[in-house]
Coordinates of C-alpha atoms in Angstrom, one line a residue:
Chain A
M1 CA 190.8 103.9 -71.5
S2 CA 193.0 101.0 -72.5
S3 CA 194.2 101.1 -76.1
D4 CA 192.6 97.7 -76.6
F5 CA 189.3 99.3 -76.3
K6 CA 189.8 102.1 -78.9
N7 CA 188.1 101.9 -82.3
I8 CA 188.7 98.3 -82.9
K9 CA 186.7 97.4 -86.0
S10 CA 184.5 94.4 -85.9
S11 CA 185.9 93.2 -89.2
D12 CA 189.5 93.2 -87.8
T13 CA 189.0 90.4 -85.4
H14 CA 185.8 88.6 -86.4
P15 CA 186.2 85.0 -87.6
P16 CA 185.0 84.7 -91.2
L17 CA 181.6 83.1 -91.5
S18 CA 181.9 79.7 -93.2
D19 CA 180.3 76.3 -92.9
E20 CA 183.4 75.1 -91.0
N21 CA 183.0 77.5 -88.1
T22 CA 179.2 77.9 -88.0
S23 CA 179.4 76.0 -84.7
H24 CA 181.4 78.9 -83.3
F25 CA 178.1 80.9 -83.4
K26 CA 176.0 78.5 -81.4
L27 CA 175.4 78.8 -77.7
N28 CA 176.7 75.7 -76.0
E29 CA 176.9 74.3 -72.4
N30 CA 178.3 77.1 -70.2
S31 CA 178.3 79.8 -72.9
R32 CA 178.6 83.2 -71.4
I33 CA 176.1 86.0 -72.2
A34 CA 176.3 89.6 -71.0
V35 CA 173.2 91.8 -70.8
I36 CA 173.9 95.5 -70.5
G37 CA 170.8 97.0 -68.8
G38 CA 168.4 95.4 -66.3
G39 CA 165.3 97.2 -67.6
P40 CA 162.4 95.3 -69.1
S41 CA 164.1 94.3 -72.4
G42 CA 167.2 93.1 -70.5
S43 CA 165.3 91.2 -67.9
F44 CA 162.8 89.7 -70.4
F45 CA 165.8 88.5 -72.5
A46 CA 167.6 86.9 -69.6
Y47 CA 164.4 85.3 -68.3
F48 CA 163.2 83.8 -71.6
L49 CA 166.7 82.7 -72.6
L50 CA 167.2 80.9 -69.3
N51 CA 163.7 79.5 -69.4
M52 CA 164.0 78.1 -72.9
A53 CA 167.6 76.8 -72.1
E54 CA 166.2 75.0 -69.1
R55 CA 163.6 73.3 -71.4
V56 CA 166.3 72.0 -73.7
G57 CA 168.6 71.1 -70.9
L58 CA 171.3 73.7 -71.6
D59 CA 173.2 75.4 -68.8
L60 CA 174.1 79.0 -69.7
H61 CA 175.8 81.7 -67.7
V62 CA 174.0 85.1 -68.0
D63 CA 175.4 88.3 -66.4
V64 CA 173.1 91.3 -66.2
F65 CA 175.0 94.6 -65.7
E66 CA 172.7 97.1 -63.9
S67 CA 174.0 99.7 -61.6
R68 CA 170.7 101.3 -60.7
D69 CA 168.6 100.2 -57.7
F70 CA 165.0 100.0 -58.8
D71 CA 163.9 99.9 -55.2
N72 CA 164.7 103.6 -54.9
P73 CA 161.9 106.2 -55.4
G74 CA 162.6 109.1 -57.7
P75 CA 165.1 109.5 -60.6
A76 CA 167.8 107.2 -59.1
G77 CA 166.0 104.1 -60.2
C78 CA 163.5 105.4 -62.6
N79 CA 163.4 104.5 -66.3
M80 CA 161.3 107.5 -67.1
C81 CA 158.1 106.5 -69.0
G82 CA 154.3 106.6 -68.6
G83 CA 154.2 103.1 -67.1
I84 CA 151.3 101.6 -68.9
I85 CA 151.4 97.8 -69.6
S86 CA 149.0 97.3 -72.5
E87 CA 146.1 94.9 -72.5
T88 CA 147.8 92.6 -75.0
L89 CA 151.0 92.5 -73.0
V90 CA 149.2 91.8 -69.7
Q91 CA 147.4 88.9 -71.4
T92 CA 150.6 87.6 -73.1
L93 CA 152.5 87.7 -69.9
A94 CA 149.7 85.8 -68.1
T95 CA 150.0 83.2 -70.9
E96 CA 153.7 83.0 -70.2
G97 CA 152.9 82.4 -66.5
I98 CA 154.1 85.9 -65.5
E99 CA 151.4 87.5 -63.3
L100 CA 151.8 91.1 -62.3
P101 CA 151.2 91.2 -58.5
P102 CA 149.0 93.8 -56.8
N103 CA 152.0 95.6 -55.2
I104 CA 153.5 96.1 -58.7
V105 CA 150.2 97.2 -60.4
Q106 CA 149.5 100.7 -59.0
R107 CA 146.1 100.6 -60.5
G108 CA 144.2 98.3 -62.8
V109 CA 142.7 100.2 -65.7
D110 CA 139.4 99.1 -67.2
S111 CA 138.3 102.2 -69.2
Y112 CA 139.5 105.5 -70.5
F113 CA 138.1 108.9 -71.0
L114 CA 138.6 110.8 -74.2
H115 CA 138.7 114.6 -73.4
M116 CA 138.3 117.2 -76.1
D117 CA 137.3 120.8 -76.0
V118 CA 133.8 119.8 -77.3
G119 CA 133.2 117.4 -74.4
S120 CA 134.4 114.2 -72.8
V121 CA 133.3 110.6 -73.1
K122 CA 134.1 107.4 -71.2
I123 CA 135.0 104.3 -73.2
E124 CA 134.7 101.0 -71.4
T125 CA 135.9 97.5 -72.3
P126 CA 132.9 95.2 -73.1
L127 CA 134.2 92.7 -70.5
Q128 CA 134.5 95.3 -67.7
E129 CA 137.7 93.7 -66.6
M130 CA 141.0 95.2 -65.4
R131 CA 143.4 94.2 -68.2
I132 CA 145.6 97.3 -68.4
A133 CA 148.2 97.9 -65.7
A134 CA 149.5 101.3 -64.5
V135 CA 152.9 100.7 -62.9
Y136 CA 155.9 102.6 -61.6
R137 CA 159.2 101.6 -63.3
A138 CA 161.0 102.2 -60.0
R139 CA 159.5 102.8 -56.6
G140 CA 157.3 105.8 -57.4
P141 CA 158.1 109.5 -57.5
K142 CA 160.7 111.4 -55.5
G143 CA 159.8 111.5 -51.8
N144 CA 157.5 108.5 -51.9
T145 CA 157.7 106.7 -48.6
D146 CA 155.1 104.0 -49.2
L147 CA 157.1 100.8 -48.9
E148 CA 154.2 98.6 -50.1
W149 CA 154.8 99.7 -53.7
G150 CA 157.1 97.7 -55.8
S151 CA 159.0 98.5 -58.9
F152 CA 157.9 96.9 -62.2
D153 CA 161.5 96.9 -63.5
G154 CA 162.7 95.5 -60.2
Y155 CA 160.1 92.7 -60.3
L156 CA 161.1 91.6 -63.8
L157 CA 164.8 91.7 -62.8
K158 CA 163.9 89.5 -59.8
L159 CA 162.2 87.0 -62.2
A160 CA 165.4 86.9 -64.3
R161 CA 167.5 86.3 -61.2
Y162 CA 165.1 83.6 -60.1
K163 CA 165.8 81.9 -63.4
G164 CA 169.5 82.0 -62.7
A165 CA 170.7 85.4 -64.1
N166 CA 173.6 86.9 -62.3
L167 CA 173.1 90.6 -61.4
I168 CA 176.3 92.6 -61.5
D169 CA 176.0 96.0 -59.8
D170 CA 178.4 97.8 -62.1
R171 CA 178.4 100.0 -65.1
V172 CA 179.9 99.0 -68.5
V173 CA 182.2 101.8 -69.6
D174 CA 183.8 100.3 -72.6
V175 CA 183.2 97.6 -75.3
A176 CA 185.7 96.1 -77.7
W177 CA 186.3 92.9 -79.6
S178 CA 188.7 90.2 -78.4
N179 CA 189.4 87.1 -80.5
G180 CA 186.2 87.6 -82.3
R181 CA 184.1 87.9 -79.1
P182 CA 182.7 91.1 -77.5
E183 CA 184.6 92.2 -74.5
I184 CA 183.3 94.6 -71.9
K185 CA 185.1 96.7 -69.3
T186 CA 183.3 98.0 -66.2
R187 CA 183.7 101.0 -64.0
G188 CA 184.9 98.6 -61.3
G189 CA 187.7 97.5 -63.6
V190 CA 186.4 94.1 -64.6
V191 CA 187.3 93.0 -68.2
R192 CA 185.4 90.0 -69.5
S193 CA 184.7 88.6 -72.9
Y194 CA 181.4 86.9 -73.8
D195 CA 179.9 84.6 -76.4
L196 CA 177.0 87.0 -76.8
L197 CA 176.5 90.7 -75.8
V198 CA 173.0 91.9 -75.5
V199 CA 172.5 95.7 -75.3
A200 CA 169.3 96.5 -73.6
V201 CA 169.7 100.2 -72.5
G202 CA 167.3 103.1 -73.0
V203 CA 167.7 105.9 -75.5
N204 CA 168.6 108.3 -72.6
S205 CA 171.6 106.1 -71.6
P206 CA 175.2 107.3 -72.2
T207 CA 176.2 103.6 -72.7
L208 CA 174.8 103.8 -76.3
K209 CA 177.7 106.1 -77.3
L210 CA 180.1 103.1 -76.8
F211 CA 178.7 101.3 -79.8
Q212 CA 179.0 104.2 -82.2
D213 CA 182.8 103.8 -82.3
L214 CA 182.5 100.1 -83.2
D215 CA 182.3 99.9 -86.9
M216 CA 179.4 97.5 -87.2
G217 CA 176.7 99.5 -88.9
Y218 CA 174.6 100.2 -85.8
K219 CA 173.1 103.7 -85.6
P220 CA 171.0 104.6 -82.5
P221 CA 167.2 105.3 -83.0
G222 CA 165.7 108.7 -83.7
T223 CA 164.2 110.3 -80.6
T224 CA 161.9 113.1 -79.5
K225 CA 161.5 114.8 -76.1
T226 CA 158.5 114.0 -74.0
Y227 CA 157.3 115.4 -70.6
I228 CA 156.3 113.4 -67.6
C229 CA 155.2 114.8 -64.2
E230 CA 153.7 113.2 -61.1
Y231 CA 151.1 114.9 -58.9
Y232 CA 150.3 113.8 -55.4
L233 CA 146.5 113.5 -55.0
G234 CA 146.4 110.9 -52.2
H235 CA 144.9 107.4 -52.8
D236 CA 141.3 108.5 -52.3
G237 CA 141.9 111.7 -54.4
V238 CA 143.1 109.5 -57.3
G239 CA 140.2 107.2 -56.9
S240 CA 137.6 110.0 -56.8
N241 CA 139.1 112.2 -59.6
L242 CA 140.6 109.7 -62.0
G243 CA 139.0 106.4 -61.0
S244 CA 140.3 103.3 -62.8
S245 CA 140.4 105.1 -66.1
M246 CA 143.2 106.4 -68.2
H247 CA 142.4 110.0 -69.3
T248 CA 143.5 110.9 -72.8
F249 CA 143.3 114.3 -74.4
L250 CA 142.9 115.5 -78.0
L251 CA 143.1 119.2 -77.6
K252 CA 143.6 122.0 -80.1
I253 CA 146.9 123.2 -78.5
P254 CA 149.6 124.0 -81.1
R255 CA 152.6 121.5 -81.0
L256 CA 150.7 119.1 -78.7
E257 CA 150.3 115.7 -80.3
F258 CA 148.8 113.6 -77.5
A259 CA 148.6 113.7 -73.7
A260 CA 147.4 111.4 -71.1
I261 CA 146.8 111.4 -67.3
I262 CA 147.3 108.0 -65.7
P263 CA 146.1 107.0 -62.1
K264 CA 148.8 105.3 -60.1
G265 CA 148.6 104.7 -56.3
S266 CA 148.4 108.1 -54.7
Y267 CA 149.7 110.0 -57.7
A268 CA 148.4 111.1 -61.1
T269 CA 151.0 110.8 -63.9
V270 CA 150.8 113.4 -66.7
C271 CA 152.5 112.4 -70.0
M272 CA 152.8 114.6 -73.0
L273 CA 154.0 114.0 -76.5
G274 CA 154.4 116.8 -79.0
Y275 CA 156.7 118.9 -81.1
K276 CA 159.5 120.7 -79.1
I277 CA 157.8 120.4 -75.7
D278 CA 158.8 123.3 -73.5
K279 CA 157.5 125.0 -70.4
E280 CA 155.0 127.1 -72.4
L281 CA 153.4 124.0 -74.0
V282 CA 153.2 122.2 -70.6
Q283 CA 151.5 125.2 -69.0
S284 CA 149.0 125.6 -71.9
F285 CA 148.1 121.9 -71.4
L286 CA 147.9 122.0 -67.6
N287 CA 145.8 125.2 -67.7
D288 CA 143.3 123.9 -70.3
P289 CA 139.8 123.6 -68.8
A290 CA 139.5 120.0 -69.9
V291 CA 142.6 119.1 -67.8
K292 CA 141.7 121.3 -64.8
K293 CA 138.3 119.7 -64.4
I294 CA 139.7 116.3 -63.6
F295 CA 141.9 117.6 -60.8
P296 CA 140.6 118.8 -57.4
P297 CA 139.7 122.5 -57.3
D298 CA 142.7 123.3 -55.1
W299 CA 145.2 121.5 -57.4
D300 CA 148.3 123.5 -58.1
S301 CA 149.9 122.6 -61.4
D302 CA 153.3 124.0 -60.2
K303 CA 153.5 121.5 -57.4
G304 CA 154.5 118.3 -59.2
A305 CA 156.2 115.8 -57.0
C306 CA 158.6 114.6 -59.7
Q307 CA 159.1 115.6 -63.3
C308 CA 161.4 114.7 -66.2
S309 CA 161.7 115.3 -70.0
P310 CA 163.1 112.0 -71.3
R311 CA 163.7 111.2 -74.9
M312 CA 161.7 108.5 -76.5
N313 CA 162.3 106.2 -79.5
I314 CA 160.3 107.4 -82.6
S315 CA 162.3 105.8 -85.4
P316 CA 164.2 102.5 -85.5
A317 CA 167.9 102.0 -84.9
K318 CA 169.9 101.0 -88.0
K319 CA 171.1 97.4 -88.0
P320 CA 170.5 96.6 -84.3
Y321 CA 172.5 93.4 -84.5
A322 CA 176.0 92.2 -85.4
E323 CA 178.2 89.2 -84.9
R324 CA 177.5 88.0 -81.3
M325 CA 175.7 91.3 -80.5
V326 CA 172.1 92.4 -80.4
F327 CA 170.2 95.6 -79.4
L328 CA 166.8 95.3 -77.7
G329 CA 163.9 97.5 -76.7
D330 CA 164.3 101.3 -76.9
C331 CA 167.9 101.2 -78.2
G332 CA 166.8 99.0 -81.1
V333 CA 163.2 99.1 -82.5
S334 CA 160.2 100.0 -80.4
R335 CA 156.5 100.9 -81.0
L336 CA 155.7 104.4 -82.0
Y337 CA 154.4 106.4 -78.9
K338 CA 152.8 103.4 -77.3
D339 CA 153.5 100.0 -75.7
G340 CA 157.3 100.4 -75.5
I341 CA 157.3 97.6 -72.8
G342 CA 155.4 95.4 -75.2
A343 CA 158.0 96.1 -77.9
A344 CA 160.7 95.3 -75.3
Y345 CA 159.0 91.9 -74.6
R346 CA 158.7 91.0 -78.3
T347 CA 162.3 92.0 -79.4
A348 CA 163.8 90.4 -76.2
K349 CA 161.9 87.1 -76.8
A350 CA 162.8 87.1 -80.6
A351 CA 166.5 87.6 -79.6
A352 CA 166.4 84.9 -77.0
R353 CA 164.8 82.4 -79.4
T354 CA 167.3 83.3 -82.1
A355 CA 170.3 83.0 -79.8
L356 CA 169.2 79.7 -78.3
F357 CA 167.7 77.8 -81.3
E358 CA 169.5 79.4 -84.3
G359 CA 172.8 81.0 -83.3
V360 CA 174.4 84.3 -82.5
S361 CA 175.9 85.2 -85.9
E362 CA 174.9 88.4 -87.7
E363 CA 173.2 86.2 -90.3
D364 CA 171.2 84.4 -87.6
F365 CA 170.0 87.7 -86.1
E366 CA 169.2 89.0 -89.6
D367 CA 167.1 86.0 -90.5
H368 CA 165.3 85.3 -87.2
F369 CA 165.5 88.5 -85.0
W370 CA 165.2 91.3 -87.6
P371 CA 161.8 90.1 -88.9
T372 CA 160.2 90.9 -85.5
C373 CA 161.9 94.4 -85.6
K374 CA 160.8 94.9 -89.2
S375 CA 157.2 94.1 -88.4
L376 CA 157.3 96.8 -85.6
K377 CA 159.1 99.2 -87.9
N378 CA 156.5 98.7 -90.7
D379 CA 153.6 99.0 -88.3
N380 CA 155.1 102.3 -87.0
A381 CA 155.0 103.7 -90.5
I382 CA 151.2 103.1 -90.5
G383 CA 151.0 104.6 -87.0
K384 CA 152.7 107.8 -88.2
L385 CA 150.1 108.1 -90.9
I386 CA 147.3 107.6 -88.4
F387 CA 148.7 110.2 -86.0
L388 CA 149.0 112.6 -89.0
I389 CA 145.3 112.0 -89.9
I390 CA 144.3 112.4 -86.2
G391 CA 146.4 115.6 -86.1
Q392 CA 144.4 117.1 -89.0
L393 CA 141.0 115.9 -87.6
Q394 CA 142.0 117.5 -84.3
K395 CA 142.1 120.9 -86.0
I396 CA 138.4 120.7 -87.1
S397 CA 135.8 121.3 -84.5
L398 CA 133.1 119.5 -86.5
T399 CA 135.1 116.2 -86.7
R400 CA 135.9 116.4 -83.0
R401 CA 132.1 116.7 -82.3
A402 CA 131.3 113.9 -84.8
I403 CA 133.9 111.6 -83.1
L404 CA 132.4 112.4 -79.7
R405 CA 128.8 111.8 -80.9
M406 CA 129.8 108.5 -82.5
V407 CA 131.5 107.2 -79.4
S408 CA 128.8 108.3 -77.0
K409 CA 126.1 106.5 -79.1
E410 CA 128.3 103.4 -79.4
Q411 CA 128.8 103.1 -75.6
K412 CA 125.1 102.1 -75.4
K413 CA 125.7 99.2 -77.9
E414 CA 127.2 95.8 -77.6
G415 CA 131.0 95.2 -78.0
K416 CA 131.4 94.4 -81.7
K417 CA 129.2 97.4 -82.8
R418 CA 131.5 99.9 -81.0
R419 CA 133.7 100.6 -84.0
M420 CA 135.0 104.1 -83.2
S421 CA 135.4 103.2 -79.6
A422 CA 137.5 100.1 -80.5
V423 CA 139.6 102.1 -82.9
L424 CA 140.3 104.8 -80.2
W425 CA 140.8 102.2 -77.5
D426 CA 143.5 100.3 -79.5
M427 CA 145.1 103.6 -80.6
F428 CA 145.5 105.0 -77.1
T429 CA 146.2 101.8 -75.3
G430 CA 148.5 100.3 -77.9
S431 CA 146.5 97.0 -77.6
A432 CA 146.5 96.3 -81.4
P433 CA 148.9 96.9 -84.2
Y434 CA 148.5 100.2 -86.0
K435 CA 147.9 98.3 -89.3
E436 CA 144.8 96.6 -87.8
V437 CA 143.5 99.8 -86.4
F438 CA 144.0 101.5 -89.8
F439 CA 142.1 98.8 -91.7
R440 CA 139.3 98.9 -89.3
T441 CA 138.8 102.6 -90.1
L442 CA 138.3 101.6 -93.8
H443 CA 135.4 99.3 -93.0
P444 CA 132.3 100.5 -94.8
L445 CA 130.2 100.4 -91.6
F446 CA 132.8 102.5 -89.8
L447 CA 132.9 105.1 -92.5
T448 CA 129.1 105.1 -92.8
S449 CA 128.6 105.7 -89.1
F450 CA 131.3 108.4 -89.0
L451 CA 129.8 110.2 -92.0
W452 CA 126.4 109.9 -90.4
S453 CA 127.6 111.5 -87.2
F454 CA 129.4 114.1 -89.2
A455 CA 126.2 114.9 -91.2
V456 CA 124.1 115.1 -88.0
E457 CA 126.7 117.7 -86.6
I458 CA 126.5 119.9 -89.7
W459 CA 122.7 119.6 -90.1
P460 CA 121.4 123.1 -89.3
F461 CA 118.1 122.0 -87.9
K462 CA 119.3 119.2 -85.7
K463 CA 117.8 118.8 -82.3
R464 CA 120.1 120.7 -79.9
T465 CA 121.6 118.1 -77.7
T466 CA 124.8 118.1 -75.8
I467 CA 126.9 115.0 -75.4
Q468 CA 126.3 113.6 -72.0
E469 CA 129.5 113.3 -70.0
E470 CA 129.9 110.1 -68.3
S471 CA 130.8 110.5 -64.6
Chain B
M1 CA 138.1 95.2 -56.0
K2 CA 141.4 96.7 -54.9
A3 CA 142.9 99.4 -57.1
G4 CA 146.0 97.5 -58.0
V5 CA 144.7 94.2 -59.1
L6 CA 144.0 92.9 -62.6
G7 CA 141.3 90.7 -63.9
K8 CA 137.8 90.2 -62.6
V9 CA 136.5 89.0 -59.3
Y10 CA 134.0 86.2 -59.1
N11 CA 132.1 85.3 -55.9
D12 CA 131.6 81.8 -54.4
G13 CA 129.3 79.8 -56.7
D14 CA 129.6 82.2 -59.7
V15 CA 129.6 80.3 -63.0
I16 CA 132.6 81.6 -65.0
V17 CA 132.2 79.3 -67.9
R18 CA 129.0 77.3 -68.8
Q19 CA 129.0 74.0 -70.5
G20 CA 127.5 74.2 -74.0
E21 CA 128.1 77.9 -74.5
A22 CA 130.2 79.3 -77.2
G23 CA 133.6 80.7 -76.1
D24 CA 136.2 82.9 -77.6
C25 CA 138.7 83.2 -74.7
M26 CA 140.6 81.2 -72.1
Y27 CA 141.0 82.1 -68.4
E28 CA 144.1 82.4 -66.2
I29 CA 143.4 82.0 -62.5
L30 CA 145.1 84.9 -60.6
E31 CA 143.7 84.1 -57.2
G32 CA 141.4 81.4 -55.7
T33 CA 140.1 78.0 -56.7
V34 CA 137.6 76.8 -59.2
E35 CA 135.9 73.5 -59.9
V36 CA 135.5 72.1 -63.4
L37 CA 132.1 70.3 -63.7
R38 CA 130.6 68.1 -66.4
E39 CA 126.9 68.1 -66.4
K40 CA 125.0 65.0 -67.7
N41 CA 121.3 64.2 -67.2
G42 CA 121.1 66.9 -64.6
Q43 CA 124.0 65.4 -62.6
E44 CA 127.3 67.2 -62.0
V45 CA 130.6 65.3 -62.0
C46 CA 133.7 67.2 -60.7
L47 CA 136.5 66.7 -63.2
A48 CA 139.1 68.8 -61.6
V49 CA 139.9 71.5 -59.1
L50 CA 142.1 74.3 -60.4
S51 CA 143.9 77.1 -58.6
K52 CA 146.3 80.1 -59.0
G53 CA 148.5 79.7 -62.0
D54 CA 146.2 77.3 -63.8
F55 CA 144.2 78.1 -66.8
F56 CA 140.9 76.8 -68.2
G57 CA 138.8 77.3 -71.3
E58 CA 141.9 76.7 -73.6
M59 CA 140.0 74.3 -75.8
A60 CA 138.0 77.3 -77.2
I61 CA 141.2 78.8 -78.4
F62 CA 142.2 75.8 -80.5
E63 CA 138.9 74.4 -81.7
R64 CA 135.5 75.8 -82.6
E65 CA 133.4 73.7 -80.2
V66 CA 131.2 74.9 -77.4
R67 CA 132.5 74.8 -73.8
S68 CA 133.0 71.2 -72.8
A69 CA 132.5 71.8 -69.0
T70 CA 131.2 74.3 -66.5
V71 CA 133.7 76.2 -64.4
R72 CA 132.4 77.5 -61.0
A73 CA 134.2 79.6 -58.4
M74 CA 134.9 78.0 -55.0
G75 CA 135.1 81.0 -52.8
E76 CA 136.3 84.3 -54.1
V77 CA 138.2 84.0 -57.4
R78 CA 140.1 86.5 -59.5
A79 CA 140.6 85.5 -63.1
M80 CA 141.7 87.2 -66.3
T81 CA 140.4 86.4 -69.8
I82 CA 142.9 85.9 -72.6
D83 CA 141.3 86.6 -76.0
K84 CA 141.4 84.0 -78.7
K85 CA 142.4 86.4 -81.4
T86 CA 145.1 88.1 -79.4
L87 CA 146.6 84.8 -78.3
L88 CA 146.5 83.1 -81.8
R89 CA 148.1 86.2 -83.4
R90 CA 150.9 86.2 -80.8
I91 CA 151.4 82.4 -81.2
S92 CA 151.7 82.7 -84.9
G93 CA 154.5 85.2 -84.5
D94 CA 156.1 83.4 -81.5
P95 CA 155.3 79.7 -81.3
S96 CA 157.3 79.4 -78.1
L97 CA 154.4 81.3 -76.4
A98 CA 152.5 78.0 -76.6
F99 CA 155.1 76.1 -74.6
R100 CA 153.4 76.6 -71.3
I101 CA 150.0 75.7 -72.7
V102 CA 151.3 72.5 -74.2
E103 CA 153.2 71.7 -71.0
K104 CA 150.0 72.2 -68.9
M105 CA 147.9 70.1 -71.4
A106 CA 150.6 67.4 -71.3
N107 CA 150.3 67.4 -67.5
R108 CA 146.6 66.9 -67.8
I109 CA 147.0 64.0 -70.2
R110 CA 149.4 62.4 -67.7
E111 CA 146.9 62.9 -64.9
L112 CA 144.1 61.4 -67.1
D113 CA 146.3 58.4 -67.9
I114 CA 146.7 57.8 -64.1
E115 CA 143.0 58.1 -63.7
I116 CA 142.2 55.6 -66.5
E117 CA 144.7 53.2 -65.0
R118 CA 143.0 53.5 -61.7
L119 CA 139.5 53.0 -63.1
K120 CA 140.6 50.0 -65.2
A121 CA 142.1 48.4 -62.1
I122 CA 138.7 48.5 -60.3

């Protein structure tokens, strides 16, 4: 490592902020921007920055540093996540003019099943429309040979390149300051300074360590380990066993917080969230009767095509911005447990708007980018409270039965009367902010319906009925 | 409907939006072509033909009026609804999300200007 790149403090070389040099912090014609990471947040940033710059007639030079090839199946190009694009994000992208083509969407999802030990119920959207997309971040699991499948991350990167971003197939191995500007050094030996450096890497990336030595107040986000495994069922097998539904599980398994099985192409993706996930917890889940019943009888849980235990962002990074530098997506602030790609879109767009219309100083990012992050951060605090409540309710069989009863009854009603269904839908799909979900549970009609379902469950002389499972 | 497609499929002649009905969403055309019709005294006048990448029903997002025209599928059409509440919430947080809608509406005004000019010349 060159001595120029060792522990250079930002305050050593930054130009002082003053009215005289405020123009130094504006992007001008031919300003150079580096984006480290070509995942969704990096590609969204490059795409929207160039798109908005085109509208205002500004020519910018954007380099995206990404050494992975998303066209490869398996771990080589994978960004390791469940791969659900939420209903809200699908609609927002459509409004932006970004359509997700059929070769990128492995399956459109129009409903989900809630599985509990007391029964299962199907929750459908009132519109009966496919508005949730199940995607592969790269080109599917290890060994996948189906060339028709496209990578979601690769598709977004192509959109950014179409807008004019320059893809550099190299890895950034060092970062320093040079004359008040961020300077990067790549594995290939390139040293270049930029007007703005955008860090858009995941929490599992070693690149994040480079920024801990720069004294600028950034602290990486808190993380937890998750578990993801792909099972080959064949296209017809996925259709007949999982259909176009996401399957979610609220089971009374110690340390398991939440689990889902997502249909994608010829595979089923198992995702688990919990406390200290290990082999024992994974086996307990996979051997649970509620899980086994949705797989074919001859399914072998040991024969996963591809599996990983990536870390996921569960608490925000500290100060994800500095002079001429901003951190997006997972390495900045994300959404708790859900809709990480939606958070990548929101933070990337907020950063692009700030950089183009306001400036790239620390103050600009604090005033115009941080509010978006703060709103995600505050919403996550409510999300944590909701998951805590769900965790407690999960332990009581009566409440699980009451939830199941309430949802089953609601499915026969019209959209707006499906209060518990809507709450669960938005919780599990990440379609609405946690704050909105929480306040909906305080609605008198929601509480009355829930208490009624609860009372029916504890009534000793109730007519013995079993909740009908939808098929 | 194929496994990997989003939205909803409408068949030839299906009415997607009916004039006079209340609406709380707009539609993005993902595949196919639709005709926008204005009905008056039992007669239909075709106002526009829209295809992939176009949207319709956006007036319901910004005003509380009933649908101003009927939209009918010409052949098989795949379209996706965009909820009023979702869109307005997103626009309030990110006004630049409305850039494309404003751009499309500006294009329509430009086309209408040309049409008015043509009619006045008759």
